[in-house]
Coordinates of C-alpha atoms in Angstrom, one line a residue:
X1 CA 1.4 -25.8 5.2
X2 CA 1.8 -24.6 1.7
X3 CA -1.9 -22.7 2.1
X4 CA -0.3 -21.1 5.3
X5 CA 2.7 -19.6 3.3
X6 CA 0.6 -18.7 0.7
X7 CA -1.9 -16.6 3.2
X8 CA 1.1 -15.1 5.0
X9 CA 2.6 -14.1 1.5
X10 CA -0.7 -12.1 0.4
X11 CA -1.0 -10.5 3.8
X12 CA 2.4 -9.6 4.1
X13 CA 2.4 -7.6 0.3
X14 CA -1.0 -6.0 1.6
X15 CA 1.3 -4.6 4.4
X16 CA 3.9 -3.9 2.2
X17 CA 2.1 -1.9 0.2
X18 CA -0.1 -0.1 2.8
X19 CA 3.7 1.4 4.3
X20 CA 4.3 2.4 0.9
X21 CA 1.6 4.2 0.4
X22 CA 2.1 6.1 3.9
X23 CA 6.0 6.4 2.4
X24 CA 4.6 8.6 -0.2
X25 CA 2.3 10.7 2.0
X26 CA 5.3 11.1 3.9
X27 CA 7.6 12.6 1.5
X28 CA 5.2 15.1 0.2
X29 CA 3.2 13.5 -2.2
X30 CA 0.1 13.4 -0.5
X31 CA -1.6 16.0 -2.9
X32 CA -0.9 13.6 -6.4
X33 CA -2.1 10.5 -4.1
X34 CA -5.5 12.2 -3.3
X35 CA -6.2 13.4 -6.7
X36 CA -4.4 10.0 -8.1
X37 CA -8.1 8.5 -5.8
X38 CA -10.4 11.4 -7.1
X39 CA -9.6 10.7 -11.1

């Protein structure tokens, strides 16, 4: 049980993050996140 939570828990924060990185794209940040990958 506790394993489950704890599997769930990572997955869900890679998610989280994933749609806050598309956030960004979204609001016009694209440009700094590409060259944030490039440095």
């Amino acid at each position: 049980m506790m394993f489950t939570l704890l599997t769930m828990g990572m997955f869900g924060g890679m998610i989280a993050l994933v749609v806050y990185e598309l956030v960004q794209e979204m609001r016009g940040s694209k440009h700094k996140l590409i060259d944030r990958y490039h440095e």
